[in-house]
Amino acid sequence: MTAIRLLLVDDDPLVRAGLSLMLGGADDIEIVGEAADGDEVESLVDRTRPDVVLMDLRMPTVDGLTATERLRARQEGPQVVVLTTFHADEQVLRALRAGAAGFVLKDTPPAEILAAVRRVAAGDPVLSPTVTRQLVRHAVGTAADTRRTRARTRMAALNDREREVAVAVGRGLSNAEIATGLYMSVATVKTHVSRVLAKLGLNNRVQIALLAYDAGLLDEEPEES
C-alpha cells in the first residue's frame, strides 16, 4: 500500500511536533515536510509532492486561506484540510469555497484527524451537511441575494439528472446512497459527479454542496421514505 504523503503547515512548532508524532506513527502516512507559514507552502509542495496538506488558517505572513487559494488554483494541486479553532468562521468558509476538502478542529481527537486525512486522500470530503449549513448561514449577509442568483445561474448549466445528483451530494449522501435513491449504478453516479464538477468548474464535493446550498436547492428537506 502506498503511503499518503502529508505536509504539515502551522506557525506553532508545538502543534507541528504533536501532529507529526501523532500522524507519522501511522503505517499509511508519510510526513514529507513541515512549514511555519503560508509563504513556504508552494515551494515545499514543489519539492515534496504531498497528497494532502494539513493547513493552519492563522499565520503571520501568508495566512492559510491565501495559501489554500494558491494551491487549489494549480492544475494538480494537493488536497487541503484546514486546521481551525472555530466551527463557524468566515475564513473556514472562504477556504472551502476556494477548494479545501474540509476542516478539522485543533482539539479533534487524534484518531479523527487521522481518519480525515485518509478520507481526503481517498477523494471524500471531511464535512457533514449540518456543518456546511452552519458555515453558510454564518456568512449570510447583504450579499446573500446576489450569491443565490449567481449560484442558480451556474446550476442552470446542469441537466435534470446532474442537478439531482448535485442536490444529493449537497445533502451529504455517499455515492452508494445516491445510487440507491436515484436508481442508478454507483459507476453512473461517479460519472455524473465528475460531469457536475467539470461543468461548474469545481474541484470537490464540498464545493458542490456549498453551491447547491447557495442556490437554495437544500432549503427543503427530502421526505422520509
Coordinates of N, CA and C in Angstrom, one line a residue, residues 36-203:
A36 N 6.1 26.7 8.6 CA 5.7 27.5 9.7 C 4.9 28.7 9.2
D37 N 4.8 28.9 7.8 CA 4.0 30.0 7.3 C 3.5 29.7 5.9
G38 N 2.5 30.3 5.5 CA 1.9 30.1 4.2 C 2.8 30.4 3.0
D39 N 3.8 31.3 3.3 CA 4.7 31.7 2.2 C 5.7 30.6 1.8
E40 N 5.8 29.6 2.7 CA 6.7 28.4 2.4 C 6.0 27.3 1.7
V41 N 4.7 27.3 1.6 CA 3.9 26.2 1.1 C 4.2 25.8 -0.3
E42 N 4.1 26.7 -1.2 CA 4.2 26.4 -2.6 C 5.6 25.8 -3.0
S43 N 6.6 26.3 -2.4 CA 8.0 25.7 -2.7 C 8.1 24.4 -2.1
L44 N 7.5 24.2 -0.9 CA 7.6 22.8 -0.3 C 6.8 21.8 -1.1
V45 N 5.6 22.3 -1.5 CA 4.8 21.4 -2.4 C 5.5 20.9 -3.6
D46 N 6.2 21.9 -4.2 CA 7.0 21.5 -5.4 C 8.1 20.5 -5.1
R47 N 8.7 20.6 -3.9 CA 9.8 19.7 -3.6 C 9.3 18.4 -3.1
T48 N 8.2 18.4 -2.3 CA 7.8 17.1 -1.6 C 6.6 16.4 -2.2
R49 N 5.9 17.1 -3.1 CA 4.7 16.5 -3.8 C 3.8 15.7 -2.8
P50 N 3.2 16.5 -1.9 CA 2.3 15.8 -0.9 C 0.9 15.5 -1.6
D51 N 0.3 14.5 -1.0 CA -1.1 14.2 -1.5 C -2.1 15.1 -0.7
V52 N -1.8 15.4 0.5 CA -2.7 16.2 1.4 C -1.8 17.2 2.2
V53 N -2.4 18.4 2.3 CA -1.8 19.4 3.1 C -2.7 19.7 4.3
L54 N -2.2 19.6 5.5 CA -3.0 20.0 6.7 C -2.6 21.4 7.1
M55 N -3.5 22.3 6.9 CA -3.2 23.8 6.8 C -3.9 24.6 7.9
D56 N -3.0 25.2 8.7 CA -3.5 26.2 9.7 C -4.0 27.4 9.0
L57 N -5.0 28.1 9.5 CA -5.5 29.3 8.8 C -4.8 30.5 9.2
R58 N -4.5 30.7 10.5 CA -4.0 31.9 11.0 C -2.4 31.8 11.2
M59 N -1.7 32.5 10.2 CA -0.3 32.5 10.3 C 0.2 33.9 10.0
P60 N 1.4 34.3 10.4 CA 1.7 35.8 10.5 C 2.0 36.4 9.1
T61 N 2.6 35.7 8.2 CA 3.0 36.4 6.9 C 2.0 36.1 5.8
V62 N 1.8 34.9 5.4 CA 0.8 34.5 4.5 C -0.1 33.5 5.2
D63 N -1.4 33.9 5.3 CA -2.3 33.0 6.0 C -2.7 31.8 5.2
G64 N -3.4 30.9 5.9 CA -3.7 29.6 5.3 C -4.8 29.7 4.2
L65 N -5.6 30.7 4.3 CA -6.6 30.9 3.2 C -5.9 31.3 1.9
T66 N -5.0 32.2 2.0 CA -4.2 32.6 0.8 C -3.4 31.4 0.2
A67 N -2.8 30.7 1.1 CA -2.0 29.5 0.7 C -2.9 28.5 0.0
T68 N -4.1 28.3 0.6 CA -5.1 27.3 0.0 C -5.5 27.7 -1.4
E69 N -5.8 29.0 -1.5 CA -6.3 29.5 -2.8 C -5.2 29.3 -3.9
R70 N -3.9 29.5 -3.5 CA -2.8 29.4 -4.4 C -2.7 27.9 -4.8
L71 N -2.8 27.0 -3.8 CA -2.6 25.6 -4.2 C -3.8 25.1 -5.0
R72 N -5.0 25.4 -4.7 CA -6.1 24.9 -5.4 C -6.3 25.5 -6.8
A73 N -5.5 26.6 -7.1 CA -5.5 27.2 -8.4 C -4.6 26.5 -9.3
R74 N -3.8 25.6 -8.8 CA -2.9 24.8 -9.6 C -3.6 23.7 -10.4
Q75 N -3.0 23.3 -11.4 CA -3.6 22.2 -12.3 C -3.8 21.0 -11.5
E76 N -2.8 20.5 -10.8 CA -2.9 19.3 -10.0 C -2.4 19.5 -8.6
G77 N -3.0 20.5 -7.9 CA -2.6 20.8 -6.5 C -3.0 19.7 -5.5
P78 N -2.4 19.6 -4.4 CA -2.8 18.6 -3.4 C -4.1 19.0 -2.7
Q79 N -4.7 18.0 -2.1 CA -5.9 18.3 -1.3 C -5.5 19.0 -0.1
V80 N -6.4 19.9 0.4 CA -6.1 20.7 1.6 C -7.2 20.4 2.7
V81 N -6.7 20.1 3.9 CA -7.6 20.0 5.0 C -7.2 21.2 6.0
V82 N -8.2 22.0 6.3 CA -8.0 23.2 7.1 C -8.0 22.9 8.6
L83 N -7.0 23.4 9.3 CA -7.0 23.3 10.8 C -7.5 24.6 11.4
T84 N -8.5 24.5 12.3 CA -9.1 25.8 12.8 C -9.5 25.5 14.3
T85 N -9.7 26.6 15.0 CA -10.2 26.6 16.3 C -11.7 26.9 16.4
F86 N -12.3 27.2 15.3 CA -13.7 27.6 15.4 C -14.5 26.8 14.3
H87 N -15.8 26.4 14.7 CA -16.7 25.7 13.8 C -17.1 26.6 12.7
A88 N -17.7 27.8 13.1 CA -18.3 28.7 12.1 C -17.4 29.9 12.0
D89 N -16.6 30.0 10.9 CA -15.6 31.0 10.8 C -15.6 31.4 9.3
E90 N -15.6 32.8 9.1 CA -15.6 33.3 7.7 C -14.4 32.7 6.9
Q91 N -13.3 32.7 7.5 CA -12.1 32.2 6.8 C -12.2 30.7 6.4
V92 N -12.9 29.9 7.3 CA -13.1 28.5 7.0 C -14.0 28.4 5.8
L93 N -15.1 29.1 5.8 CA -16.0 29.1 4.6 C -15.3 29.5 3.3
R94 N -14.5 30.6 3.4 CA -13.8 31.0 2.2 C -12.7 30.0 1.7
A95 N -12.1 29.3 2.7 CA -11.2 28.2 2.3 C -11.9 27.1 1.6
L96 N -13.1 26.7 2.1 CA -13.9 25.7 1.5 C -14.3 26.1 0.1
R97 N -14.7 27.3 -0.1 CA -15.1 27.8 -1.4 C -13.9 27.8 -2.3
A98 N -12.7 28.0 -1.8 CA -11.5 28.0 -2.6 C -11.1 26.6 -3.0
G99 N -11.7 25.6 -2.4 CA -11.4 24.3 -2.8 C -10.8 23.3 -1.7
A100 N -10.7 23.8 -0.5 CA -10.3 22.9 0.6 C -11.3 21.8 0.7
A101 N -10.9 20.6 1.0 CA -11.7 19.4 1.0 C -12.4 19.2 2.4
G102 N -12.2 20.1 3.3 CA -12.9 20.0 4.6 C -12.0 20.7 5.7
F103 N -12.5 20.6 6.9 CA -11.7 21.1 8.0 C -11.8 20.3 9.3
V104 N -10.8 20.4 10.1 CA -10.8 19.7 11.4 C -10.5 20.7 12.5
L105 N -11.1 20.6 13.6 CA -10.7 21.5 14.8 C -9.4 21.0 15.4
K106 N -8.7 22.0 15.9 CA -7.4 21.6 16.5 C -7.5 20.7 17.7
D107 N -8.7 20.7 18.4 CA -8.8 19.9 19.5 C -9.5 18.6 19.2
T108 N -9.6 18.3 17.9 CA -10.2 17.0 17.4 C -9.3 15.8 17.9
P109 N -9.9 14.7 18.4 CA -9.2 13.6 18.8 C -8.2 13.1 17.7
P110 N -7.0 12.6 18.0 CA -6.1 12.1 17.0 C -6.6 11.2 16.0
A111 N -7.4 10.2 16.5 CA -8.0 9.2 15.5 C -8.8 9.9 14.5
E112 N -9.5 10.9 14.8 CA -10.4 11.6 13.9 C -9.6 12.4 12.9
I113 N -8.6 13.0 13.3 CA -7.7 13.8 12.4 C -7.1 12.8 11.4
L114 N -6.6 11.7 11.9 CA -6.0 10.6 11.0 C -7.1 10.1 10.0
A115 N -8.3 9.9 10.5 CA -9.4 9.5 9.6 C -9.7 10.5 8.5
A116 N -9.6 11.8 8.9 CA -9.9 12.9 8.0 C -8.8 12.9 6.9
V117 N -7.6 12.8 7.2 CA -6.5 12.7 6.2 C -6.7 11.6 5.2
R118 N -7.1 10.4 5.8 CA -7.3 9.3 4.9 C -8.5 9.5 4.0
R119 N -9.6 10.0 4.5 CA -10.8 10.3 3.7 C -10.5 11.2 2.5
V120 N -9.8 12.3 2.9 CA -9.5 13.3 1.8 C -8.5 12.7 0.8
A121 N -7.6 11.9 1.2 CA -6.7 11.3 0.3 C -7.4 10.3 -0.7
A122 N -8.5 9.8 -0.2 CA -9.3 8.8 -1.0 C -10.3 9.6 -1.8
G123 N -10.4 10.9 -1.7 CA -11.3 11.7 -2.5 C -12.6 12.0 -1.9
D124 N -12.8 11.8 -0.6 CA -14.0 12.1 0.1 C -13.8 13.4 0.9
P125 N -14.9 14.2 1.0 CA -14.8 15.4 1.8 C -14.9 15.1 3.3
V126 N -14.4 16.1 4.1 CA -14.5 15.9 5.5 C -15.4 17.0 6.1
L127 N -16.6 16.9 5.8 CA -17.6 18.0 6.2 C -19.0 17.4 6.1
S128 N -19.7 17.5 7.2 CA -21.1 17.0 7.2 C -22.0 18.0 6.7
P129 N -23.2 17.7 6.2 CA -24.2 18.7 5.7 C -24.5 19.7 6.8
T130 N -24.6 19.2 8.0 CA -25.0 20.1 9.1 C -24.0 21.2 9.3
V131 N -22.7 20.8 9.3 CA -21.7 21.8 9.4 C -21.6 22.8 8.2
T132 N -21.8 22.2 7.0 CA -21.9 23.0 5.8 C -22.9 24.1 6.0
R133 N -24.1 23.8 6.4 CA -25.2 24.7 6.5 C -24.9 25.8 7.6
Q134 N -24.3 25.3 8.7 CA -23.9 26.2 9.8 C -22.9 27.3 9.2
L135 N -21.9 26.8 8.5 CA -21.0 27.8 7.9 C -21.6 28.7 7.0
V136 N -22.4 28.2 6.1 CA -23.1 29.1 5.1 C -24.0 30.1 5.8
R137 N -24.7 29.7 6.7 CA -25.6 30.6 7.4 C -24.8 31.7 8.2
H138 N -23.7 31.2 8.7 CA -22.8 32.2 9.4 C -22.4 33.3 8.5
A139 N -22.2 33.0 7.2 CA -21.7 34.0 6.3 C -22.8 34.8 5.6
V140 N -24.1 34.4 5.8 CA -25.2 35.1 5.2 C -25.2 36.6 5.6
G141 N -25.3 37.5 4.6 CA -25.3 38.9 4.9 C -25.9 39.7 3.7
T142 N -25.5 40.8 3.5 CA -26.0 41.7 2.4 C -25.8 41.1 1.0
A143 N -24.8 40.2 0.9 CA -24.6 39.6 -0.5 C -25.3 38.3 -0.7
A144 N -26.2 38.0 0.2 CA -26.9 36.7 0.1 C -27.7 36.6 -1.2
D145 N -28.5 37.6 -1.5 CA -29.3 37.5 -2.7 C -28.5 37.4 -4.0
T146 N -27.4 38.2 -4.0 CA -26.5 38.2 -5.2 C -25.9 36.8 -5.3
R147 N -25.5 36.2 -4.2 CA -24.9 34.9 -4.2 C -25.8 33.8 -4.7
R148 N -27.1 33.9 -4.3 CA -28.1 33.0 -4.7 C -28.4 33.1 -6.2
T149 N -28.5 34.3 -6.7 CA -28.7 34.5 -8.1 C -27.5 33.9 -8.9
R150 N -26.3 34.2 -8.5 CA -25.2 33.7 -9.2 C -25.1 32.1 -9.2
A151 N -25.4 31.6 -8.0 CA -25.4 30.1 -7.9 C -26.5 29.5 -8.7
R152 N -27.7 30.0 -8.8 CA -28.7 29.5 -9.7 C -28.3 29.6 -11.1
T153 N -27.7 30.6 -11.5 CA -27.2 30.8 -12.9 C -26.2 29.7 -13.2
R154 N -25.3 29.4 -12.3 CA -24.3 28.4 -12.6 C -25.0 27.0 -12.6
M155 N -25.9 26.7 -11.7 CA -26.6 25.4 -11.6 C -27.4 25.2 -12.9
A156 N -27.8 26.2 -13.6 CA -28.6 26.1 -14.8 C -27.9 25.3 -15.9
A157 N -26.5 25.2 -15.8 CA -25.7 24.5 -16.8 C -25.9 23.0 -16.7
L158 N -26.5 22.5 -15.6 CA -26.7 21.1 -15.4 C -28.0 20.6 -16.0
N159 N -28.0 19.3 -16.4 CA -29.3 18.8 -16.8 C -30.0 18.2 -15.6
D160 N -31.2 17.7 -15.8 CA -32.0 17.4 -14.6 C -31.4 16.3 -13.7
R161 N -30.8 15.3 -14.4 CA -30.2 14.2 -13.6 C -28.9 14.7 -12.9
E162 N -28.1 15.5 -13.5 CA -27.0 16.1 -12.8 C -27.4 16.9 -11.7
R163 N -28.5 17.7 -11.8 CA -29.0 18.5 -10.7 C -29.4 17.7 -9.6
E164 N -30.1 16.5 -9.8 CA -30.5 15.6 -8.8 C -29.3 15.1 -8.0
V165 N -28.2 14.7 -8.8 CA -27.0 14.2 -8.1 C -26.4 15.3 -7.3
A166 N -26.3 16.5 -7.8 CA -25.7 17.6 -7.1 C -26.4 17.9 -5.8
V167 N -27.7 17.8 -5.8 CA -28.5 18.0 -4.6 C -28.2 16.9 -3.6
A168 N -28.1 15.7 -4.1 CA -27.8 14.6 -3.2 C -26.5 14.7 -2.6
V169 N -25.5 15.1 -3.4 CA -24.2 15.4 -2.8 C -24.2 16.5 -1.8
G170 N -25.0 17.5 -2.0 CA -25.2 18.6 -1.0 C -25.8 18.1 0.3
R171 N -26.6 17.1 0.2 CA -27.2 16.5 1.4 C -26.3 15.5 2.1
G172 N -25.1 15.4 1.6 CA -24.1 14.6 2.3 C -24.2 13.1 2.0
L173 N -24.9 12.7 1.0 CA -25.0 11.3 0.7 C -23.8 10.7 0.0
S174 N -23.5 9.5 0.2 CA -22.4 8.8 -0.4 C -22.8 8.4 -1.8
N175 N -21.9 8.0 -2.6 CA -22.2 7.5 -4.0 C -23.2 6.3 -4.0
A176 N -23.0 5.4 -3.0 CA -23.8 4.3 -2.9 C -25.3 4.7 -2.5
E177 N -25.4 5.6 -1.6 CA -26.7 6.1 -1.2 C -27.4 6.8 -2.3
I178 N -26.6 7.6 -3.1 CA -27.2 8.3 -4.2 C -27.7 7.3 -5.2
A179 N -26.9 6.3 -5.5 CA -27.3 5.3 -6.5 C -28.6 4.6 -6.1
T180 N -28.7 4.3 -4.8 CA -30.0 3.6 -4.3 C -31.1 4.6 -4.5
G181 N -31.0 5.8 -4.1 CA -32.1 6.8 -4.1 C -32.5 7.2 -5.5
L182 N -31.6 7.2 -6.4 CA -31.9 7.6 -7.8 C -31.9 6.5 -8.8
Y183 N -31.8 5.2 -8.3 CA -32.0 4.1 -9.1 C -31.0 4.0 -10.3
M184 N -29.7 4.1 -9.9 CA -28.7 4.0 -10.9 C -27.5 3.3 -10.3
S185 N -26.5 3.0 -11.1 CA -25.3 2.3 -10.5 C -24.4 3.3 -9.9
V186 N -23.5 2.8 -9.0 CA -22.5 3.6 -8.4 C -21.6 4.2 -9.5
A187 N -21.2 3.4 -10.5 CA -20.4 3.9 -11.6 C -21.1 5.1 -12.3
T188 N -22.4 5.0 -12.5 CA -23.1 6.1 -13.2 C -23.1 7.3 -12.3
V189 N -23.3 7.2 -11.0 CA -23.2 8.3 -10.0 C -21.9 9.0 -10.1
K190 N -20.8 8.2 -10.1 CA -19.5 8.8 -10.2 C -19.3 9.6 -11.5
T191 N -19.9 9.1 -12.6 CA -19.8 9.8 -13.9 C -20.5 11.1 -13.8
H192 N -21.7 11.1 -13.2 CA -22.5 12.3 -13.0 C -21.8 13.3 -12.1
V193 N -21.2 12.9 -11.0 CA -20.4 13.8 -10.2 C -19.3 14.4 -10.9
S194 N -18.6 13.6 -11.7 CA -17.4 14.1 -12.5 C -17.9 15.2 -13.5
R195 N -19.1 15.0 -14.1 CA -19.6 15.9 -15.0 C -20.1 17.2 -14.3
V196 N -20.7 17.1 -13.2 CA -21.1 18.3 -12.4 C -19.8 19.1 -12.0
L197 N -18.8 18.4 -11.6 CA -17.6 19.2 -11.2 C -17.0 19.9 -12.5
A198 N -17.0 19.2 -13.6 CA -16.4 19.8 -14.8 C -17.3 21.0 -15.3
K199 N -18.6 20.8 -15.3 CA -19.5 21.8 -15.8 C -19.5 23.1 -15.0
L200 N -19.4 22.9 -13.7 CA -19.4 24.0 -12.7 C -18.1 24.6 -12.4
G201 N -17.0 24.0 -12.9 CA -15.7 24.5 -12.7 C -15.3 24.3 -11.2
L202 N -15.7 23.2 -10.6 CA -15.4 22.9 -9.2 C -14.4 21.8 -9.1
N203 N -13.8 21.6 -7.9 CA -12.8 20.5 -7.8 C -13.1 19.5 -6.7

